[in-house]
PDB file of C-alpha atoms in Angstrom:
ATOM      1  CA  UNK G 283      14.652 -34.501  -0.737  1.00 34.00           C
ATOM      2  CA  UNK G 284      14.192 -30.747  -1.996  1.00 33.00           C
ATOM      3  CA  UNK G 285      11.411 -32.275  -4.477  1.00 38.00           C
ATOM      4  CA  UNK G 286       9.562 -33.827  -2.013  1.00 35.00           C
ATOM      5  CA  UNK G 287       9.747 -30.866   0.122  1.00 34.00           C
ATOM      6  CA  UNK G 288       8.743 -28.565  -2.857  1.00 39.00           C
ATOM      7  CA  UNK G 289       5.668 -30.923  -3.528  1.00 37.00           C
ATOM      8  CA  UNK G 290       4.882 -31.190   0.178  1.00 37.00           C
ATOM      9  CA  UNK G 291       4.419 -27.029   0.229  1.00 41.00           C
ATOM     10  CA  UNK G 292       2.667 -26.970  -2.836  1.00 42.00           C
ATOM     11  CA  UNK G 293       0.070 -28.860  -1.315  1.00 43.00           C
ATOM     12  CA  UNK G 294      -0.426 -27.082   1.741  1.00 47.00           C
ATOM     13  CA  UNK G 295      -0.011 -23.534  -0.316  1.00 44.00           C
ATOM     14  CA  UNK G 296      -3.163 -21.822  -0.023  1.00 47.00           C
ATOM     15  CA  UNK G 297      -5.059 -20.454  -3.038  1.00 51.00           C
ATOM     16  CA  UNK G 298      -3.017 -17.550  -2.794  1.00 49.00           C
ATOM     17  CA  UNK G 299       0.169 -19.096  -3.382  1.00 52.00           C
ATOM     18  CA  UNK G 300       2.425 -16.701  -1.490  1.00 57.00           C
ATOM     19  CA  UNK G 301       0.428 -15.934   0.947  1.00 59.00           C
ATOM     20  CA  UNK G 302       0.655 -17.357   4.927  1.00 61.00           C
ATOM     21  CA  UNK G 303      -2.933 -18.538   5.888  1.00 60.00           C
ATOM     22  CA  UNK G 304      -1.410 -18.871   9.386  1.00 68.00           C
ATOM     23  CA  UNK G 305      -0.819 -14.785   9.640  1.00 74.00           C
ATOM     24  CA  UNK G 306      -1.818 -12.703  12.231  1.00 73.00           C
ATOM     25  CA  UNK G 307      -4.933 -12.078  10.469  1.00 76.00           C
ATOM     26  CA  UNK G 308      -6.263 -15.804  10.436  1.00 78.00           C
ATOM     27  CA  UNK G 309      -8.752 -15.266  13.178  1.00 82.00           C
ATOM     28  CA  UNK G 310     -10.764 -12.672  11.188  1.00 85.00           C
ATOM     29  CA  UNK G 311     -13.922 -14.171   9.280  1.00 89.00           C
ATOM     30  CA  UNK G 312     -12.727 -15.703   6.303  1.00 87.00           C
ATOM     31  CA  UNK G 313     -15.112 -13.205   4.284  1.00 91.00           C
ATOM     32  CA  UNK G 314     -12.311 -10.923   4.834  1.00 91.00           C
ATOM     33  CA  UNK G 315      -9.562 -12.652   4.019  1.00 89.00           C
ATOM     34  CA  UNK G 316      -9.998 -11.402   0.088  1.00 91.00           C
ATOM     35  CA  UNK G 317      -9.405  -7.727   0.947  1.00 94.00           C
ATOM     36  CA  UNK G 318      -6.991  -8.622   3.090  1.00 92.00           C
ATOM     37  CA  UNK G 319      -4.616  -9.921  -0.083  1.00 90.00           C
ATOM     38  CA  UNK G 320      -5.734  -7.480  -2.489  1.00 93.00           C
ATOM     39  CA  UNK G 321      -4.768  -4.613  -0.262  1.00 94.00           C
ATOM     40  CA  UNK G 322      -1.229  -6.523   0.952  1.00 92.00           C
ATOM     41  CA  UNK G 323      -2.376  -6.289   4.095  1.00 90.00           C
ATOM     42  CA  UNK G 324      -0.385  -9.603   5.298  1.00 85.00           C
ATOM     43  CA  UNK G 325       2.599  -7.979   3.906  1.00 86.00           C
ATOM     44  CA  UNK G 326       4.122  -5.147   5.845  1.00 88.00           C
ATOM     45  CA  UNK G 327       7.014  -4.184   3.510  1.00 90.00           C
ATOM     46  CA  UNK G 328       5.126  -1.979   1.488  1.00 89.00           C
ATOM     47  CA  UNK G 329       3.952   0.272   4.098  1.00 92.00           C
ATOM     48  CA  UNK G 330       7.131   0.456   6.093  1.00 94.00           C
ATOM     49  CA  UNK G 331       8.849   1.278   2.343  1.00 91.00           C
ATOM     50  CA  UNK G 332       5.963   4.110   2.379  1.00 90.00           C
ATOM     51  CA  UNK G 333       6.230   4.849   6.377  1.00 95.00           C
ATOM     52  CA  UNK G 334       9.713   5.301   7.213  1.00 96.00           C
ATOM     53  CA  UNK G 335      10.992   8.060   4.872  1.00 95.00           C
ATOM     54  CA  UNK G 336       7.990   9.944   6.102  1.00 95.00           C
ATOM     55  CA  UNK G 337       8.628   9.355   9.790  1.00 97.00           C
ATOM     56  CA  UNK G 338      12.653  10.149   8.954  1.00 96.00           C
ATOM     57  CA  UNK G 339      11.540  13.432   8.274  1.00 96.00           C
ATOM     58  CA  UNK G 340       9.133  14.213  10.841  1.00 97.00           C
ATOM     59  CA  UNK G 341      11.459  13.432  13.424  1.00 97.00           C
ATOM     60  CA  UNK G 342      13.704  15.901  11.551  1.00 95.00           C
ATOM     61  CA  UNK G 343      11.632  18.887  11.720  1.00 95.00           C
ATOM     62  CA  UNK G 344       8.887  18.241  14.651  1.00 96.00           C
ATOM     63  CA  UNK G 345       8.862  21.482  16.902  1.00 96.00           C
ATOM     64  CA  UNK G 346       7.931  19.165  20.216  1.00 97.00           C
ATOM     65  CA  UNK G 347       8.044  15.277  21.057  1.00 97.00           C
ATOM     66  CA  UNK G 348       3.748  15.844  21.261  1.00 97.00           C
ATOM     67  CA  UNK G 349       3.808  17.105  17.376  1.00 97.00           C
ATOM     68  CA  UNK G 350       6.578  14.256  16.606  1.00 98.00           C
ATOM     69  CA  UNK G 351       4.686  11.734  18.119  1.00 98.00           C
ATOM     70  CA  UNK G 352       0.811  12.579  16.656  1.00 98.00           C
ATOM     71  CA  UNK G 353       2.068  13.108  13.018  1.00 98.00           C
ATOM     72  CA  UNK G 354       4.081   9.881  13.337  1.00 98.00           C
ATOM     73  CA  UNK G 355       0.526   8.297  14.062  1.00 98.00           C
ATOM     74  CA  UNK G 356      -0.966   9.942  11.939  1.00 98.00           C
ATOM     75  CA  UNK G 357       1.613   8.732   9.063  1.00 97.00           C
ATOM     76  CA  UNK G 358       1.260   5.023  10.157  1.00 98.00           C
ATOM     77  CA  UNK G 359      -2.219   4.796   9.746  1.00 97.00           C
ATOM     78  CA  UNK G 360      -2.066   7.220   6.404  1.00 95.00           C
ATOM     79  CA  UNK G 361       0.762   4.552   5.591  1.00 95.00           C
ATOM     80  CA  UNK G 362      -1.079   1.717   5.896  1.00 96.00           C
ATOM     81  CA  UNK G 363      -4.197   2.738   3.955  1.00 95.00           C
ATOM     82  CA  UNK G 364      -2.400   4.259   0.882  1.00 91.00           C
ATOM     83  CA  UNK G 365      -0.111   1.465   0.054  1.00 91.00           C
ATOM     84  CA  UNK G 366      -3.219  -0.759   0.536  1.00 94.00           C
ATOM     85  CA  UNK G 367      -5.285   1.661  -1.967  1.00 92.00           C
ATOM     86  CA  UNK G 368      -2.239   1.762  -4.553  1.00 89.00           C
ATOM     87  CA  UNK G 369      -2.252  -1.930  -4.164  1.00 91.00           C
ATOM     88  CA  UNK G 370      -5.989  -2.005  -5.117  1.00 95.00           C
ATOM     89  CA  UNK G 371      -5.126  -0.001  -8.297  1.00 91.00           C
ATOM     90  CA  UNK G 372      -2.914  -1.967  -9.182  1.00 88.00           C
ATOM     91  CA  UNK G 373      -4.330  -4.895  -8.924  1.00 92.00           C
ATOM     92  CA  UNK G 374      -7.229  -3.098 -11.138  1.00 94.00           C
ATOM     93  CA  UNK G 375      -5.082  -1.904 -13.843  1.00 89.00           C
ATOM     94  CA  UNK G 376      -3.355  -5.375 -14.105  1.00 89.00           C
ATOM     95  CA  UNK G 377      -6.282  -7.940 -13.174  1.00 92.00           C
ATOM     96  CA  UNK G 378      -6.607  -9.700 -17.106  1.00 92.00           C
ATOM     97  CA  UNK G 379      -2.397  -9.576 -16.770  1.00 87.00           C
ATOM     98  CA  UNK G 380      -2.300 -10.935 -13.769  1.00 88.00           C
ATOM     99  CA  UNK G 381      -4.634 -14.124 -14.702  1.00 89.00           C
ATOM    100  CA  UNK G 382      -1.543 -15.179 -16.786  1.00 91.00           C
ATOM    101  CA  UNK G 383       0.805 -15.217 -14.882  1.00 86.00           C
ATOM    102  CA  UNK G 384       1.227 -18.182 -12.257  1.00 86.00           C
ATOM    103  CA  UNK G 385       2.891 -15.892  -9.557  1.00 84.00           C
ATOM    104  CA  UNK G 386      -0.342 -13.287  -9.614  1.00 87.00           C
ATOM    105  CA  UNK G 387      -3.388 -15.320 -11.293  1.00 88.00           C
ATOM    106  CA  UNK G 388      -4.975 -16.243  -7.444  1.00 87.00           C
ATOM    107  CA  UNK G 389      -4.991 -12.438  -6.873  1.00 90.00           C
ATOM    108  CA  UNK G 390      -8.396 -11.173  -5.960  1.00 92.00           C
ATOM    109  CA  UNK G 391      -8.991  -9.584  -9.419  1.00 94.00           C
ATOM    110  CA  UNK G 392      -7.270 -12.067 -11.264  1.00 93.00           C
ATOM    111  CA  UNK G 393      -9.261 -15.155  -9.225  1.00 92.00           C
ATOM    112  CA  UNK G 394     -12.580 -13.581  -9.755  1.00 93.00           C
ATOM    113  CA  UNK G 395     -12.618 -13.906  -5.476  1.00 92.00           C
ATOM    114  CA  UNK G 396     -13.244  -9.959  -5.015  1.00 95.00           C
ATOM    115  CA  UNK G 397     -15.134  -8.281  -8.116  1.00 96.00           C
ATOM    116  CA  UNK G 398     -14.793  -4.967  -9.346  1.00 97.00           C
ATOM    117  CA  UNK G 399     -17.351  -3.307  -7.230  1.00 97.00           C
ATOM    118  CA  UNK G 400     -16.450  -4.534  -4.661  1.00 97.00           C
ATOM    119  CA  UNK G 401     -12.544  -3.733  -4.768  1.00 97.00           C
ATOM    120  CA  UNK G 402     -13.886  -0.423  -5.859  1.00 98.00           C
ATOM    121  CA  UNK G 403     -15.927  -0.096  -2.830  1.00 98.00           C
ATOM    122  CA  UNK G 404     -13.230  -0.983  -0.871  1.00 98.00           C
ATOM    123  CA  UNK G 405     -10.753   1.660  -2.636  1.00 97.00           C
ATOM    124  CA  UNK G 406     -13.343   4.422  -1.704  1.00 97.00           C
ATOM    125  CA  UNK G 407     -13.296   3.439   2.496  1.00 98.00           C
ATOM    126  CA  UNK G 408      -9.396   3.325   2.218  1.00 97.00           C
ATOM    127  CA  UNK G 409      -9.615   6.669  -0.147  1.00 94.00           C
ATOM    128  CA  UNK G 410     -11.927   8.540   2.610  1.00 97.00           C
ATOM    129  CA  UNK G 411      -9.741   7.015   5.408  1.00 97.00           C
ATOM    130  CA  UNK G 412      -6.682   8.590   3.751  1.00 94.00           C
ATOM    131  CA  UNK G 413      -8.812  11.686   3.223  1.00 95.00           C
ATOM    132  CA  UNK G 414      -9.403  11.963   6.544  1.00 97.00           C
ATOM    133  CA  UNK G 415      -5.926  11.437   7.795  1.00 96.00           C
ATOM    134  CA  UNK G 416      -4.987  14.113   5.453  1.00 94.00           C
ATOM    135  CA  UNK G 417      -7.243  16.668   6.436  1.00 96.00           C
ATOM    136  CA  UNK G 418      -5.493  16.812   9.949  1.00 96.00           C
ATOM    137  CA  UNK G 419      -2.585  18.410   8.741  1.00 97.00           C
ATOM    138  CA  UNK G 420      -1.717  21.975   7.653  1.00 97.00           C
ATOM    139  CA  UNK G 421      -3.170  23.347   4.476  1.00 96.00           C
ATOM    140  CA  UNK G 422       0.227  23.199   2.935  1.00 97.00           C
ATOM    141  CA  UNK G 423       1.060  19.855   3.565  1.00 96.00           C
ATOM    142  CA  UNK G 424      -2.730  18.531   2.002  1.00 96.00           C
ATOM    143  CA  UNK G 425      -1.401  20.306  -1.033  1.00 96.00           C
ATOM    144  CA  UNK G 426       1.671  18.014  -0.857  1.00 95.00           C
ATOM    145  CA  UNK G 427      -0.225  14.953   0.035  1.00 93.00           C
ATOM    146  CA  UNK G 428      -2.745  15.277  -2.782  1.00 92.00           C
ATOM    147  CA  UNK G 429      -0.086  15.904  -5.429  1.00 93.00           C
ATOM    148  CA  UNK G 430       1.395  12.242  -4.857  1.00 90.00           C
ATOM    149  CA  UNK G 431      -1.945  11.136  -6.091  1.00 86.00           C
ATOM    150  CA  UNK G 432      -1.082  10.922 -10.146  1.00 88.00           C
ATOM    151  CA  UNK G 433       1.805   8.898  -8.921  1.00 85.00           C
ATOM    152  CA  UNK G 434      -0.124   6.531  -7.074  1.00 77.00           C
ATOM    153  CA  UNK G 435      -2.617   5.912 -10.030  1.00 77.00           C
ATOM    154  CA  UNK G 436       0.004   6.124 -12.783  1.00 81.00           C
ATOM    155  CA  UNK G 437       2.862   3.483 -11.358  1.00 79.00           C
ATOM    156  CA  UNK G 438       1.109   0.421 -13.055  1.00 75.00           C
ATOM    157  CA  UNK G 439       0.908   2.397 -16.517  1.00 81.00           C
ATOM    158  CA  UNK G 440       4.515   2.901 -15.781  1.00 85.00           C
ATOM    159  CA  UNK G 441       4.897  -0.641 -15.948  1.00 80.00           C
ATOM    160  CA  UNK G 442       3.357  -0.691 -19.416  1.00 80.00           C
ATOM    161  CA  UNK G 443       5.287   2.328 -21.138  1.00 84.00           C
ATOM    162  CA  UNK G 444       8.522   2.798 -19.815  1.00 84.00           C
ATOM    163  CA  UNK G 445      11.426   0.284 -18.634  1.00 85.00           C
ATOM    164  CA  UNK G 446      11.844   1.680 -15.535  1.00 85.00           C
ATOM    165  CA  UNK G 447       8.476   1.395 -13.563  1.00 86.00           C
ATOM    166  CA  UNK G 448      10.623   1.169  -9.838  1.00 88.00           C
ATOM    167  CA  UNK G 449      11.706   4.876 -10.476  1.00 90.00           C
ATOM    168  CA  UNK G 450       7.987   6.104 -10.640  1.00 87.00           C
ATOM    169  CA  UNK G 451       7.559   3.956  -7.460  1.00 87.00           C
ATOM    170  CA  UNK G 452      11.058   4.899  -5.667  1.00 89.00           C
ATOM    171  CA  UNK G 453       9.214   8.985  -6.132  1.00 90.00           C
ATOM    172  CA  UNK G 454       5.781   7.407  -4.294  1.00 87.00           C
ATOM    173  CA  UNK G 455       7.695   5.797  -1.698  1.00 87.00           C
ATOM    174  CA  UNK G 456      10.140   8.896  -1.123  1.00 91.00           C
ATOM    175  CA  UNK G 457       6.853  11.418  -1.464  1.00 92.00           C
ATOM    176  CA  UNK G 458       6.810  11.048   2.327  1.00 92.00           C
ATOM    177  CA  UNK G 459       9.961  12.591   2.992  1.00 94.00           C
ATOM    178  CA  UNK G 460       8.376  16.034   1.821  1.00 95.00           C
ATOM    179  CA  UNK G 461       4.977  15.330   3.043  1.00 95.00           C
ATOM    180  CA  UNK G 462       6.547  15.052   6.450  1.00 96.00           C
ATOM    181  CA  UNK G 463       8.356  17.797   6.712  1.00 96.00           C
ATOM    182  CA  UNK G 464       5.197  19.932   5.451  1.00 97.00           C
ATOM    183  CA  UNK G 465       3.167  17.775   7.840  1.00 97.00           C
ATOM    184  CA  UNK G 466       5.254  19.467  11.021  1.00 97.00           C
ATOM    185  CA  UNK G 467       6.878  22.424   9.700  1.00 96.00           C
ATOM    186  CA  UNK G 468       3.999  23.673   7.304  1.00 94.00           C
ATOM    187  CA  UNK G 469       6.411  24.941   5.528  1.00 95.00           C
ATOM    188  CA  UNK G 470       8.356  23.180   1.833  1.00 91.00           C
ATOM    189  CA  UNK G 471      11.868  22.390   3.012  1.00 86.00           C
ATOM    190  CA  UNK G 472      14.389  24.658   1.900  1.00 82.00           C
ATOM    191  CA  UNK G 473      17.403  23.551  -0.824  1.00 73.00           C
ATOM    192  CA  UNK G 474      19.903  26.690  -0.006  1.00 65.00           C
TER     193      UNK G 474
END
């Protein structure tokens, strides 16, 4: 029974094997549907694992529900768009890796479906999105948020040269516990 079963889902697995083509996002034009994998857009994980640290803090150190609440927005959207854009790197840094191996070859990159310019293209609007949900903080806290940046490029070399790549990523993820605090407080949190 579990073989049949197995072969039955193998042939109704879309291209992108572990992917849902019955997601919320099935009603957009199927154009999209690329850029929605290679930024893991159809998998919310990421961002929440990005998100939540971030909005632990804020609620920590917001001065008023109104700040809470608009830096909490702020963060979900900021969220959503980085994780996608360190997806997109990563997918970049990886794409002749990721052809060989049967879990990753129908990524974008790997699959030839998105090419470079265009995931490049597509880096820059989620870049300048970021960008701008950056700029709305305090100068401080842009400091902080651009200084996460060499993590978010480096975590797929990290892969490469060390044997602990989910450390480099546990610091990205856990970057939003400080940019949150900065974001409301404009101030680094204090250790004494």
């Amino acid at each position: 029974f579990s073989l049949r079963t197995n072969s039955m889902k193998s042939s109704t697995t879309p291209p992108h094997n572990d992917i849902n083509p019955h997601s919320w996002w099935h009603w957009l034009p199927p154009k999209l549907h690329p850029f929605i994998y290679l930024a893991r857009l159809d998998r919310p994980i990421g961002w929440w694992l990005l998100l939540l640290p971030g909005w632990w803090s804020i609620c920590l150190g917001a001065p008023s529900p109104g700040v809470m609440l608009w830096v909490m927005a702020l963060f979900f959207v900021g969220a959503v768009v980085t994780r996608g854009a360190g997806c997109i790197i990563n997918d970049m840094w990886d794409r002749r890796l990721d052809q060989q191996i049967a879990r990753t070859s129908a990524r974008p990159l790997a699959a030839g479906t998105i090419s470079m310019k265009y995931a490049s293209f597509f880096l820059l609007i989620l870049g300048l999105i970021g960008l701008f949900i950056l700029i709305q903080l305090p100068r401080l806290a842009i400091y902080v948020g651009f200084a996460a940046t060499p993590l978010v490029v480096l975590y797929p070399l990290a892969k490469r040269v060390t044997r602990f790549p989910q450390f480099v990523l546990g610091l990205t993820f856990s970057w939003g516990v400080l940019l949150g605090w900065t974001a409301v407080t404009a101030s680094l949190p204090s250790f004494s």
